[in-house]
mmCIF file of C-alpha atoms in Angstrom:
data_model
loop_
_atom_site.group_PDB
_atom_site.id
_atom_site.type_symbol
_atom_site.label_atom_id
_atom_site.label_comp_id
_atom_site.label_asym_id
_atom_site.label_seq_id
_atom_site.Cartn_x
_atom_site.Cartn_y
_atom_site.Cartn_z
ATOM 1 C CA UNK A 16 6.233 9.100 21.442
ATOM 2 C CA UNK A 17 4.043 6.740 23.545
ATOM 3 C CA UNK A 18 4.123 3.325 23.747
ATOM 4 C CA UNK A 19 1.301 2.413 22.085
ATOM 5 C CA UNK A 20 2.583 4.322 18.749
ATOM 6 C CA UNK A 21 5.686 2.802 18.932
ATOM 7 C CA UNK A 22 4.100 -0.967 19.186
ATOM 8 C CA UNK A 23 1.801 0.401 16.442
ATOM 9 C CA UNK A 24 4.427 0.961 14.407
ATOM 10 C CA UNK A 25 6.135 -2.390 14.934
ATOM 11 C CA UNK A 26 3.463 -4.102 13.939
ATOM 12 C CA UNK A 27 3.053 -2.271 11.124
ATOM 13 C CA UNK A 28 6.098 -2.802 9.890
ATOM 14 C CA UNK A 29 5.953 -6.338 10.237
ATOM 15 C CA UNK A 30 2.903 -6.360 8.167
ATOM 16 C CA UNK A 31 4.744 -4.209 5.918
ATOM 17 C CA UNK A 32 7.414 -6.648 5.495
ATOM 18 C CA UNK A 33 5.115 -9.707 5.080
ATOM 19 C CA UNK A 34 3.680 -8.104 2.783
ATOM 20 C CA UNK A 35 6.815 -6.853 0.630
ATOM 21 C CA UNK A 36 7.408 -10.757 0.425
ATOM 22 C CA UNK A 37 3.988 -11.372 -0.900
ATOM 23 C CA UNK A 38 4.163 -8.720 -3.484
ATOM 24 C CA UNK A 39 7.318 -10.439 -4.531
ATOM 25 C CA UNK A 40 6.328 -14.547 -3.960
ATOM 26 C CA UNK A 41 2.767 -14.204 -4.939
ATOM 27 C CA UNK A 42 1.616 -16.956 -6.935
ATOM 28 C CA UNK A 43 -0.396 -14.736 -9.862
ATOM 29 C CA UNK A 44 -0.936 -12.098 -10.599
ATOM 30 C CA UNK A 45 -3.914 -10.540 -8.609
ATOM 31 C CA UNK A 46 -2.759 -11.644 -5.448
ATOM 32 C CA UNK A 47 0.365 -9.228 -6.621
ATOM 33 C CA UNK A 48 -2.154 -6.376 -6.916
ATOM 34 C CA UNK A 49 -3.996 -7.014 -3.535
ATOM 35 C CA UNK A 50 -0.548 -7.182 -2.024
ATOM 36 C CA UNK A 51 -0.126 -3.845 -3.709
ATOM 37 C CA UNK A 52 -2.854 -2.474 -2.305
ATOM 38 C CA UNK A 53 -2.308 -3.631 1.205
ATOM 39 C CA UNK A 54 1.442 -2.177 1.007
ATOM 40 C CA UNK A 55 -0.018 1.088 0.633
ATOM 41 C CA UNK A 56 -2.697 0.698 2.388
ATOM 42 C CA UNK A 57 -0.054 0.093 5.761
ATOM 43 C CA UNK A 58 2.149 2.726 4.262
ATOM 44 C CA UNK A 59 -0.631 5.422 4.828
ATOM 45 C CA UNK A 60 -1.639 4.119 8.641
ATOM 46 C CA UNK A 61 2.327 4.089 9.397
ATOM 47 C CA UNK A 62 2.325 7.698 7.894
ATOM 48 C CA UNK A 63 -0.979 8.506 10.082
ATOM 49 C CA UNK A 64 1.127 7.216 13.165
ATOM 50 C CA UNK A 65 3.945 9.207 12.291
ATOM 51 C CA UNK A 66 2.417 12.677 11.617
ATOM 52 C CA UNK A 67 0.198 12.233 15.320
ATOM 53 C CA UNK A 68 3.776 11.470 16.684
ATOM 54 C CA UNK A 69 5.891 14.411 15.596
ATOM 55 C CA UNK A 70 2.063 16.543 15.156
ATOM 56 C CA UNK A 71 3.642 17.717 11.882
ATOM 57 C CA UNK A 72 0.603 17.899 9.445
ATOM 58 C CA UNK A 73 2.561 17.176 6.181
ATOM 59 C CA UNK A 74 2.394 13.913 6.629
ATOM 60 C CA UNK A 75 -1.189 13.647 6.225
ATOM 61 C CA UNK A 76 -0.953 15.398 2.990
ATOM 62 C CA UNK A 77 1.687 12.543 1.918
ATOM 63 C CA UNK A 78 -0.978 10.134 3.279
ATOM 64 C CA UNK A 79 -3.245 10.969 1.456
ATOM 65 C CA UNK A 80 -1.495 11.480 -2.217
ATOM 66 C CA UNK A 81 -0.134 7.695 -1.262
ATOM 67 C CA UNK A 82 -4.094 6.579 -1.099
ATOM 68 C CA UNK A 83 -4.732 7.900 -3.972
ATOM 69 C CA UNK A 84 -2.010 6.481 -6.260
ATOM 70 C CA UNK A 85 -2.742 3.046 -4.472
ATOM 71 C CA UNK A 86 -6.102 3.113 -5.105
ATOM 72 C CA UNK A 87 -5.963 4.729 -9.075
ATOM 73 C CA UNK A 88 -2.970 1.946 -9.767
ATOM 74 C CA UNK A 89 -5.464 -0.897 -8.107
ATOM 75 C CA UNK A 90 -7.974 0.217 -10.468
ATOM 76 C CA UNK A 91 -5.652 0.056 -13.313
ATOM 77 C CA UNK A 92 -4.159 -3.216 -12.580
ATOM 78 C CA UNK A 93 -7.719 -4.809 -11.894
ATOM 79 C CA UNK A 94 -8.941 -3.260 -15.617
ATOM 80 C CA UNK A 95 -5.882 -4.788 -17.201
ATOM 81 C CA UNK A 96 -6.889 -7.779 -15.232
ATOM 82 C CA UNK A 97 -10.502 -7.797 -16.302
ATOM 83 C CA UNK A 98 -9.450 -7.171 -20.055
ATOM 84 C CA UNK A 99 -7.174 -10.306 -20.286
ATOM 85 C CA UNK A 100 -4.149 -8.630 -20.207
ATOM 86 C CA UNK A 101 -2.179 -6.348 -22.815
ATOM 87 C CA UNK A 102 -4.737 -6.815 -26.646
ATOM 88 C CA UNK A 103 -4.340 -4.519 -29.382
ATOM 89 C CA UNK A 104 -7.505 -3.317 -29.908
#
C-alpha cells in the first residue's frame, strides 16, 4: 500500500470520526441527516481506497450497495422532514 492511500485513509477516518460526533451532537434534526449522508458518503471513498489497495473487486460491490442505502435513507429522512414529521393521515 502506498503512501498516498495510507494518508488517504487517515484523513478519511478523521472525517469519519468528526463526523460520527456530528451525527451524535447535531443540534436538529437535518443536520443529523446530512451528517448521515456524509458518514456514508466517506464510508464508500474509504471502501474505494481499500478495494484499489488489496485490488479485490468486492469491495466495490459493498461500495456501491452502501451508496445506495445512504442515498434511499437520505431521501426518506428528508420526506419525513418535508411532511412535518410522523401525521396520521
Amino acid at each position: 500500500m502506498s503512501i498516498v492511500m495510507l494518508v488517504g485513509l487517515a484523513v478519511m477516518s478523521l472525517a469519519l470520526c468528526l463526523t460520527f460526533i456530528r451525527l451524535f451532537r447535531g443540534p436538529s434534526l437535518p443536520d443529523r441527516v446530512v451528517a448521515m449522508e456524509l458518514f456514508s458518503s466517506i464510508l464508500v471513498g474509504m471502501m474505494g481506497v481499500i478495494a484499489i489497495a488489496t485490488e479485490v473487486s468486492f469491495f466495490l460491490d459493498v461500495a456501491i450497495v452502501v451508496a445506495l442505502m445512504g442515498f434511499m435513507a437520505t431521501i426518506g429522512f428528508s420526506r419525513f422532514l418535508e411532511r412535518g414529521g410522523p401525521r396520521d393521515d
